[in-house]
mmCIF file of C-alpha atoms in Angstrom:
data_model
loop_
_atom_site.group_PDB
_atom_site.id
_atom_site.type_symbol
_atom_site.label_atom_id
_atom_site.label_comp_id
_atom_site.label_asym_id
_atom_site.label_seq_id
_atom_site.Cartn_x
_atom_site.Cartn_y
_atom_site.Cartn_z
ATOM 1 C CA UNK H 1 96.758 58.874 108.901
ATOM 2 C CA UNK H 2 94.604 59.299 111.921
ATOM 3 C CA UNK H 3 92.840 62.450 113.229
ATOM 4 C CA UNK H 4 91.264 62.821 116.834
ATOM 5 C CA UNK H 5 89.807 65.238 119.103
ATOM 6 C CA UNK H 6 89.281 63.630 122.131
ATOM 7 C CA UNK H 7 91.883 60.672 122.534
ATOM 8 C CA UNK H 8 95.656 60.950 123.419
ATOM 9 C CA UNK H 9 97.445 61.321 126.328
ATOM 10 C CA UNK H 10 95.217 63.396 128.608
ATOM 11 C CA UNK H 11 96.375 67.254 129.491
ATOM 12 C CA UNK H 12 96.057 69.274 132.161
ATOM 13 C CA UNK H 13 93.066 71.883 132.206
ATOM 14 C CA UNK H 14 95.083 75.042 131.597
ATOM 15 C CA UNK H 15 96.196 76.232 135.352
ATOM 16 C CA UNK H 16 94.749 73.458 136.563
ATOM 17 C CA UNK H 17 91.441 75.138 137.139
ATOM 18 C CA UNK H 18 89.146 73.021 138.987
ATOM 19 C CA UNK H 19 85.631 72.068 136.953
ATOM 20 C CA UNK H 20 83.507 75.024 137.628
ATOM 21 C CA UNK H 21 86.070 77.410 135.985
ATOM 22 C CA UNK H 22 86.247 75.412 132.976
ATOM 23 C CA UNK H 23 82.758 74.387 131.501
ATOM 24 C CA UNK H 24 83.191 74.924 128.135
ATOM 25 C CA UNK H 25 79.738 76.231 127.790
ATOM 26 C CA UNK H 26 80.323 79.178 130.381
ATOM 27 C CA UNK H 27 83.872 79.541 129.956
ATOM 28 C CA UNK H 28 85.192 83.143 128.358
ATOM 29 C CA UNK H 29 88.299 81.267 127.380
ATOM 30 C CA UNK H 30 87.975 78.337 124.513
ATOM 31 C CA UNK H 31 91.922 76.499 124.558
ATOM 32 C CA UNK H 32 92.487 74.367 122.336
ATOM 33 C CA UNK H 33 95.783 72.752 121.900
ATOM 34 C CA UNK H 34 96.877 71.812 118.668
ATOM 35 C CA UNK H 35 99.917 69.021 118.992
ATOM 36 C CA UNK H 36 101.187 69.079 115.612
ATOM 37 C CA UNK H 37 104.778 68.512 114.371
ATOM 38 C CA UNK H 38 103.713 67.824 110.622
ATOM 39 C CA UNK H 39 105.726 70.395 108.532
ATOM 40 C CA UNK H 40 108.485 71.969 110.511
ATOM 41 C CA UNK H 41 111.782 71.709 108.745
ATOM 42 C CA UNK H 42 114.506 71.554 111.619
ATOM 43 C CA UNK H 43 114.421 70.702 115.327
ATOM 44 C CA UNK H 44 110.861 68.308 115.823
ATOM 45 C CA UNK H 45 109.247 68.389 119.057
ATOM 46 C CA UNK H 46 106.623 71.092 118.665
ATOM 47 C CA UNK H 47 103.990 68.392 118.996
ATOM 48 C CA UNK H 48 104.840 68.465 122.481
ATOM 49 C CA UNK H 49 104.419 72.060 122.991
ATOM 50 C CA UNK H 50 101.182 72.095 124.651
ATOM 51 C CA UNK H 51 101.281 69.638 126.968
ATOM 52 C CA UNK H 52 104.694 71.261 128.166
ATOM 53 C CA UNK H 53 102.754 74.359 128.347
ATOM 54 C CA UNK H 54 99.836 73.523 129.949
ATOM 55 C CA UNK H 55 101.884 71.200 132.522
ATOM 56 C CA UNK H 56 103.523 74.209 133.206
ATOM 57 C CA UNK H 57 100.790 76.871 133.285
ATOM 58 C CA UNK H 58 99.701 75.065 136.477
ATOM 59 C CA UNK H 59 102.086 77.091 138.531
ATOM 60 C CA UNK H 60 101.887 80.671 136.831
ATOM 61 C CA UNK H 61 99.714 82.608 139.686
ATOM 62 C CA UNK H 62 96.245 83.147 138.823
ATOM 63 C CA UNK H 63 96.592 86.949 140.294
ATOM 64 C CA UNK H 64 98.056 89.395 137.195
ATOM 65 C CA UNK H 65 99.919 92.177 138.355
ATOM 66 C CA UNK H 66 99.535 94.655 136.018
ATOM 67 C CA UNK H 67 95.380 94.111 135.257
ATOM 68 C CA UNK H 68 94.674 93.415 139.057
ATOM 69 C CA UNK H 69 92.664 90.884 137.952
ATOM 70 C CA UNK H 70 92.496 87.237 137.901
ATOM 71 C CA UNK H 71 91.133 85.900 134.373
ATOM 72 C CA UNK H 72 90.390 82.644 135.713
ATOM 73 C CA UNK H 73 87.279 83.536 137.080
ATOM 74 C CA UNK H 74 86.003 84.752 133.382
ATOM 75 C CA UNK H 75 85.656 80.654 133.095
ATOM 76 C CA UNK H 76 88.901 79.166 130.688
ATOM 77 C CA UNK H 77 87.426 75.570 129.251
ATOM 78 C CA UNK H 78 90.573 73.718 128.226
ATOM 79 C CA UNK H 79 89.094 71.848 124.476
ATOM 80 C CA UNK H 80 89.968 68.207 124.204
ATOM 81 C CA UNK H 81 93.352 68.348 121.753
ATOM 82 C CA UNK H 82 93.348 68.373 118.224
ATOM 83 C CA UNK H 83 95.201 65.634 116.895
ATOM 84 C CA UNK H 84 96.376 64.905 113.442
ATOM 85 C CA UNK H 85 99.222 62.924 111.633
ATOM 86 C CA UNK H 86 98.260 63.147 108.536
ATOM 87 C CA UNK H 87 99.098 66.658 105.744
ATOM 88 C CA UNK H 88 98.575 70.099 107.189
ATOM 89 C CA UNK H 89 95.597 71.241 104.789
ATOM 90 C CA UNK H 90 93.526 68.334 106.736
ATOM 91 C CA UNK H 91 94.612 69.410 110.190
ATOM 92 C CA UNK H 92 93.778 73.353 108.932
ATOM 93 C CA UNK H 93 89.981 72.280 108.449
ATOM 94 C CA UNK H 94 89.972 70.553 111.956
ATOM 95 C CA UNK H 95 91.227 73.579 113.488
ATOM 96 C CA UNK H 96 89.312 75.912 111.594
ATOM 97 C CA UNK H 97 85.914 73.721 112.705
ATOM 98 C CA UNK H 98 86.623 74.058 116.561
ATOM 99 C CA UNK H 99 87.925 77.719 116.033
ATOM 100 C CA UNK H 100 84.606 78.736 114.497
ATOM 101 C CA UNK H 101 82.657 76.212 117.081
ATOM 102 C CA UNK H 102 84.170 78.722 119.825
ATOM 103 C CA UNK H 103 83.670 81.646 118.031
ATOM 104 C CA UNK H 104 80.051 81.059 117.805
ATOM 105 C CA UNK H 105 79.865 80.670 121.619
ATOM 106 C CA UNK H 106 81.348 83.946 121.595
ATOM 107 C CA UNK H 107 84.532 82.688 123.214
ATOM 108 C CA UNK H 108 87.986 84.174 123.207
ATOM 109 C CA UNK H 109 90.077 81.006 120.624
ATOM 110 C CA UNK H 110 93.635 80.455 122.000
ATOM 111 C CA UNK H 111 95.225 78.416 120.056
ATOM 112 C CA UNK H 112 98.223 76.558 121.296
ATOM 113 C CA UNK H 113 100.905 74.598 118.678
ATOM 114 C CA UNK H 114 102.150 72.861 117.455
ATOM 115 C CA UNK H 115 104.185 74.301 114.775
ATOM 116 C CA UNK H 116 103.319 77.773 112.896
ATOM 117 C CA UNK H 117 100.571 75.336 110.380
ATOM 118 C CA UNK H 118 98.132 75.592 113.290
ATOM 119 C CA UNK H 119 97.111 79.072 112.586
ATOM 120 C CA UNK H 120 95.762 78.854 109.074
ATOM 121 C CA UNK H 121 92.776 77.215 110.218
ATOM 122 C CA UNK H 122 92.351 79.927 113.168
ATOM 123 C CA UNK H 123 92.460 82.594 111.115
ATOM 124 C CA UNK H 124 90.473 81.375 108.386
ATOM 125 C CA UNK H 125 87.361 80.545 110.975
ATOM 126 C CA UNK H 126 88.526 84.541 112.109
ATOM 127 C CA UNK H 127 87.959 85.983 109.065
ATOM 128 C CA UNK H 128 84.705 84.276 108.308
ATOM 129 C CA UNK H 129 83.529 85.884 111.548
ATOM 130 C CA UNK H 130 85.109 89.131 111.278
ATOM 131 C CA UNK H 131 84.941 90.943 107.659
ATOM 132 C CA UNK H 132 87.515 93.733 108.613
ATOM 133 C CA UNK H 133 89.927 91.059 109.964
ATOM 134 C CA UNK H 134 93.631 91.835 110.258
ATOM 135 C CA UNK H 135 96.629 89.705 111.613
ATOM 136 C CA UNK H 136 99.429 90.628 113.820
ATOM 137 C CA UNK H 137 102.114 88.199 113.309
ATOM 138 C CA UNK H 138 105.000 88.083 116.053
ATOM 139 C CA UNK H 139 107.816 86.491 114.850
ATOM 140 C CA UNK H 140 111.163 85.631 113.894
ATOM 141 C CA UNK H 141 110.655 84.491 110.169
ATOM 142 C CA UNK H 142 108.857 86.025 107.512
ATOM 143 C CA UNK H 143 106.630 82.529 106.712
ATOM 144 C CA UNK H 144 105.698 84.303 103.446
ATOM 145 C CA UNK H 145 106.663 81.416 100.789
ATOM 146 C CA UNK H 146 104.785 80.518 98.531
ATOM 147 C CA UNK H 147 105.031 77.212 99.415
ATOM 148 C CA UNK H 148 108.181 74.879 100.984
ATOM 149 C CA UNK H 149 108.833 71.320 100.803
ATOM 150 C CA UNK H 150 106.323 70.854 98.166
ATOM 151 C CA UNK H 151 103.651 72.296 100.534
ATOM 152 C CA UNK H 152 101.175 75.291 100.400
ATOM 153 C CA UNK H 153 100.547 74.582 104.156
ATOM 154 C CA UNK H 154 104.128 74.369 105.254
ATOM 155 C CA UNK H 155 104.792 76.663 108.707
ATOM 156 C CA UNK H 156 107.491 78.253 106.525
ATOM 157 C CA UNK H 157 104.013 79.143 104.311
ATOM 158 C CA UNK H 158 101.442 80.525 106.980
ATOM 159 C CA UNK H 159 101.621 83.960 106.608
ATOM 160 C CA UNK H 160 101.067 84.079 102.243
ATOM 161 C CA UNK H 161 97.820 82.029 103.193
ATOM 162 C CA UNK H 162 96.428 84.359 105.936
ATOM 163 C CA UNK H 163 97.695 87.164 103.279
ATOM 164 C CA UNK H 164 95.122 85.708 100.854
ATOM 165 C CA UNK H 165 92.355 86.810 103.777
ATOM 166 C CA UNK H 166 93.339 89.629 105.273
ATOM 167 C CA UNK H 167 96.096 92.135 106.203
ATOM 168 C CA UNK H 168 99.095 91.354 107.718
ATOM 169 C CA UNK H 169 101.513 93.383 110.277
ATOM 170 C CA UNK H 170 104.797 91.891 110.601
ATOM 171 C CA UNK H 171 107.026 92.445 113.922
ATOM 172 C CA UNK H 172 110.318 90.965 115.386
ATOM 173 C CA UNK H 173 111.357 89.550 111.630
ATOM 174 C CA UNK H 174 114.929 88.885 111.246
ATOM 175 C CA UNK H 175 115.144 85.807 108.777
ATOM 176 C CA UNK H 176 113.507 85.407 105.393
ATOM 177 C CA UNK H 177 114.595 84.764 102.150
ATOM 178 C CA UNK H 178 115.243 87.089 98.876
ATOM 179 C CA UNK H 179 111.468 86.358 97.504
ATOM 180 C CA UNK H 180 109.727 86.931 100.595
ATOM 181 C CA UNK H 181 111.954 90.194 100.661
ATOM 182 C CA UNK H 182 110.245 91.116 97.403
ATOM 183 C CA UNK H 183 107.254 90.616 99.000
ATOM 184 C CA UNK H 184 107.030 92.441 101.686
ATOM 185 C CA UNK H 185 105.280 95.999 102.111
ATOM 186 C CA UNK H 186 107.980 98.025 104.455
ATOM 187 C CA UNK H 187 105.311 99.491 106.077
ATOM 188 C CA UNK H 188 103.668 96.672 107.848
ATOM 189 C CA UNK H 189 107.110 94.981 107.990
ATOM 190 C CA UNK H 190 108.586 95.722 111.535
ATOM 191 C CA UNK H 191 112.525 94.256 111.863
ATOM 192 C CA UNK H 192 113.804 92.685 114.987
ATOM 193 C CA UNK H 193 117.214 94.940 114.329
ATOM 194 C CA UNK H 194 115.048 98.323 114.124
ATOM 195 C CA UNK H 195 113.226 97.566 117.137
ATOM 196 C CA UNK H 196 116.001 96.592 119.048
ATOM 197 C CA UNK H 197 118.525 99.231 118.569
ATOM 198 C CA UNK H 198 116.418 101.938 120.038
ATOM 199 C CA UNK H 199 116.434 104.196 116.920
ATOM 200 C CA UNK H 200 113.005 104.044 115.910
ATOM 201 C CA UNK H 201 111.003 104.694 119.066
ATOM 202 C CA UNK H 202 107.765 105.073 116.988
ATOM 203 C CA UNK H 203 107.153 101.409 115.347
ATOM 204 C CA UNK H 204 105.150 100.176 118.018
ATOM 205 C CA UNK H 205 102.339 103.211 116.940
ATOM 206 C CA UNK H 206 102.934 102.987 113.329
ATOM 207 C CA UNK H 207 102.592 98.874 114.069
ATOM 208 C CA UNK H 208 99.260 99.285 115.291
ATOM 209 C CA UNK H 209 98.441 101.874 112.783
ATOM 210 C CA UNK H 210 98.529 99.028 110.476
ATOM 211 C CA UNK H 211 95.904 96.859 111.948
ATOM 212 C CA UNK H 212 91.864 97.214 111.411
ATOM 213 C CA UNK H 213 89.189 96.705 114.587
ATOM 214 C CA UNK H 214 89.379 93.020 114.680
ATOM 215 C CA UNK H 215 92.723 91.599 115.207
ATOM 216 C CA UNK H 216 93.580 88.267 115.156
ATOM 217 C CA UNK H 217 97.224 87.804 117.129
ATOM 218 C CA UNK H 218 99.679 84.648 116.140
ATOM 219 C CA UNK H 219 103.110 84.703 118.182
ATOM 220 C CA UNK H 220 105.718 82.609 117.124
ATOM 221 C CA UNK H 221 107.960 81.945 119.776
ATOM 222 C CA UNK H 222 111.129 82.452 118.379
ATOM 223 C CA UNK H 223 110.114 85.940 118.209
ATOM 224 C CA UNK H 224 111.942 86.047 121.534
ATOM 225 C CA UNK H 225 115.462 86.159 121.969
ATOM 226 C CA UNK H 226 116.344 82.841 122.326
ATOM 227 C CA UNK H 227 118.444 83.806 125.479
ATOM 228 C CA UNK H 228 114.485 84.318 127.389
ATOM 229 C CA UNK H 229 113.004 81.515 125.473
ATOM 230 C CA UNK H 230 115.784 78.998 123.115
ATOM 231 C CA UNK H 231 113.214 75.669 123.129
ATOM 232 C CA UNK H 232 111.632 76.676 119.635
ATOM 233 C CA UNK H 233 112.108 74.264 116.550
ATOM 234 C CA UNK H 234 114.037 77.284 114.696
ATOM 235 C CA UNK H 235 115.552 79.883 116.774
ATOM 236 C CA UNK H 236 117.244 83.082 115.485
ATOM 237 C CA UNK H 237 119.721 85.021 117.403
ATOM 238 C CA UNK H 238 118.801 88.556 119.503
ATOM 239 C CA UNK H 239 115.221 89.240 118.870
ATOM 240 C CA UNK H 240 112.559 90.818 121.081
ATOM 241 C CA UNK H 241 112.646 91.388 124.923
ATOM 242 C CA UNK H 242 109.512 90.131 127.265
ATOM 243 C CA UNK H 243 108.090 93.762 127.942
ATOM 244 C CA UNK H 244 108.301 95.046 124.371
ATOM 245 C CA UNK H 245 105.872 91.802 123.487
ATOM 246 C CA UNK H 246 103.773 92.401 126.660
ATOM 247 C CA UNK H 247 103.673 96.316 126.089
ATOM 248 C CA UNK H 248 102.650 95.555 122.085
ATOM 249 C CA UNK H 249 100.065 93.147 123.255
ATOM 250 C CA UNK H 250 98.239 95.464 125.811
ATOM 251 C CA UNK H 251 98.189 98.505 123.206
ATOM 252 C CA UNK H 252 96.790 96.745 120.699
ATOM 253 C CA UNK H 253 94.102 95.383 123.450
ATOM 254 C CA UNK H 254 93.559 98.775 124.451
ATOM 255 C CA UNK H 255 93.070 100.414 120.553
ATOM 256 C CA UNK H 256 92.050 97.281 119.180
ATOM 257 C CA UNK H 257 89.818 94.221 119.487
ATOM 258 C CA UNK H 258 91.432 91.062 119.890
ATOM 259 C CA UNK H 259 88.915 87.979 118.873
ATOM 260 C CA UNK H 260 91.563 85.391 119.238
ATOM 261 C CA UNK H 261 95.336 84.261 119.078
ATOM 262 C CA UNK H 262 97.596 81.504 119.053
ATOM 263 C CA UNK H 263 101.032 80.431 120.658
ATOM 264 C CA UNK H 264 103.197 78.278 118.583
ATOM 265 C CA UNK H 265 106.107 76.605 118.324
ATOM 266 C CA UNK H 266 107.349 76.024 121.512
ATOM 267 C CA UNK H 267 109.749 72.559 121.218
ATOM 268 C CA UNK H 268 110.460 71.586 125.073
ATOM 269 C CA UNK H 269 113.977 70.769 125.790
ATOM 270 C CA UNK H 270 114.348 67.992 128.205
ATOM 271 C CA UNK H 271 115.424 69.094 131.557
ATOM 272 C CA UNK H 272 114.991 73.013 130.636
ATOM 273 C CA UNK H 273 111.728 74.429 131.890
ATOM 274 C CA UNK H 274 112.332 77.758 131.342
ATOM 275 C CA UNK H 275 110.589 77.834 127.841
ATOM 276 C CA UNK H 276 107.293 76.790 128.644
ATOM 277 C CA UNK H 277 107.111 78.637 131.950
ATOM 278 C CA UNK H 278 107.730 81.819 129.664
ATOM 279 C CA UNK H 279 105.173 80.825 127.202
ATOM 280 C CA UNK H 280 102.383 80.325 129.827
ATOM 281 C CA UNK H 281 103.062 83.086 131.861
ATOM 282 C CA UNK H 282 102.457 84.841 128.261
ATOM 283 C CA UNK H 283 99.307 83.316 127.738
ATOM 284 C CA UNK H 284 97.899 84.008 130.826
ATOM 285 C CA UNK H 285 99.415 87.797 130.473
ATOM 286 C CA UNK H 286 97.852 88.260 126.984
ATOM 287 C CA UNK H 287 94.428 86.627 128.524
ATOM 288 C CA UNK H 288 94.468 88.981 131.461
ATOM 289 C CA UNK H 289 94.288 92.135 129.258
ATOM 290 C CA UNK H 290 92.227 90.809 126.461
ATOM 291 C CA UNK H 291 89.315 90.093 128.842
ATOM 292 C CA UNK H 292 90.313 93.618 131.039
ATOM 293 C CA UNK H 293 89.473 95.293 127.928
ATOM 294 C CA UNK H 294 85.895 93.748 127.412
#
C-alpha cells in the first residue's frame, strides 16, 4: 500500500491558470483531486477521472454566461493529488485532513474522484465545520448499503455513512436495491422517472426544502443521462438533463450556502472527450455561482 500527496504524474492547474491565480494561500477555490479506483464494482478507470478533467478544463472559457463573471479571478489553487492504493477507510482520513486543511483557510473544497468513496472524508471534515450540515446527493444510485463487498467504505456505501452525520436529499435515483428501498424517507428521495416525466413540476422546491443552511453538494456523474455524459464506471439509462442539474445547483446557491462539493466518477473513455468536457464545464458552472452568491 502506498499513500501520497505530492508525487504522481503531474496535473494541470485546473484551467490552466497561470501562478498568481492559483496560490493556495489566496486562492477562493481549494481543488483537490482525488484519483482513486479502490472500491468500484464494474467498469475501472475512475482513477483517471481527474486528470481527464482537469486536462480538459483547460479549454472551458473562463467567462460564465449566466453569472457574468469569471471565477478565476477569486484565485482557484489546484492541491497536489491525493493518492492512495491501499482500503478506502485510509484514503477517507487523507481526504478528510486536506478537506478540513481548506476549510480552515476558509476555502471553497472541490473535490474531484475518483470513485463515489472520495466523499466520505469531505463530508466528514464538512460536518465537523458546519453543525447544521446537510448533503445533497446527485445521482443515479441510491449508495445506501450498509456495506458491499465486505466494505463499510464501498462507493456503493457512501451515502449510509454521510447518513450517520447529517441529512441527506436524494435526486436523479433510478437504481437501488430492495433494502436501500426500505430505507429511504420518500420525502428527501427525488426519482430520476418523476423528474423526468414532467408531472411533478414542484420537486426541485420541495428538494431544497429538505436541506438546512450549510449544504454540502456530491454529484455523481451518472446522474446524467448517459446520452450527455456515458464515461462513468456504472451508467444507468435516461436520467437528468444538463439545465435541470445547473438550474438545481444555482437555487440551492441562491437559498442555501454551499461550503463545498465534489465531482465523481467520471471513467474517461479513450478517444471520447465528451465526458470530461461536460464535467468541467460543470465545475466551473457550479464554481461561478457558488462564489456569485458570496
Amino acid at each position: 500500500m502506498t499513500t501520497k500527496t505530492d508525487a504522481g504524474p503531474m496535473l494541470p492547474t485546473f484551467l490552466g491558470l497561470e501562478p498568481e491565480f492559483c496560490d493556495p494561500s489566496t486562492a477562493a477555490i481549494a481543488v483537490l483531486p482525488v484519483p482513486y479506483d479502490g472500491t468500484s464494482s464494474w467498469k475501472k478507470g475512475a482513477d483517471d477521472g481527474p486528470r481527464a478533467l482537469l486536462e480538459a478544463s483547460t479549454q472551458v472559457e473562463f467567462f460564465d454566461i449566466p453569472t457574468r463573471t469569471e471565477p478565476y479571478r477569486h484565485g482557484i489553487a489546484t492541491l497536489p493529488a491525493v493518492r492512495h492504493d491501499g482500503d478506502p477507510v485510509a484514503l477517507a482520513d487523507l481526504v478528510d485532513a486536506q478537506v478540513d486543511a481548506a476549510l480552515a483557510r476558509h476555502q471553497l473544497p472541490v473535490v474531484l474522484g475518483g470513485e463515489h468513496s472520495v466523499t466520505i472524508g469531505a463530508v466528514r471534515a464538512a460536518a465537523r465545520r458546519f453543525p447544521n450540515l446537510s448533503v445533497l446527493q446527485i445521482d443515479a444510485h441510491g449508495d445506501t448499503r450498509e456495506s458491499y463487498d465486505g466494505s463499510t467504505h464501498n462507493h456503493a456505501c457512501v451515502m449510509a455513512r454521510v447518513r450517520e452525520w447529517c441529512p441527506i436529499v436524494q435526486v436523479g435515483i433510478r437504481a437501488i436495491d430492495a433494502s436501500e428501498m426500505a430505507g429511504m424517507e420518500p420525502e428527501r428521495t427525488f426519482f430520476a422517472h418523476d423528474i423526468c416525466d414532467g408531472g411533478d413540476r414542484a420537486w426541485m422546491s420541495r428538494a431544497i426544502a429538505g436541506l438546512t443552511e450549510d449544504v454540502y453538494v456530491t454529484i455523481d456523474l451518472d446522474a446524467f443521462d448517459p446520452s450527455l455524459l456515458p464515461a462513468t464506471g456504472t451508467p444507468e439509462p435516461g436520467g437528468l438533463g444538463w439545465y435541470d442539474v445547473i438550474e438545481l445547483l444555482r437555487r440551492v446557491c441562491a437559498e442555501r450556502r454551499v461550503v463545498g462539493f465534489d465531482v465523481v466518477e467520471l471513467c474517461p473513455s479513450p478517444g471520447q472527450h465528451a465526458s470530461e468536457f461536460v464535467a468541467a464545464k460543470l465545475v466551473h458552472r457550479f464554481m461561478a455561482m457558488v462564489l456569485a452568491e458570496r
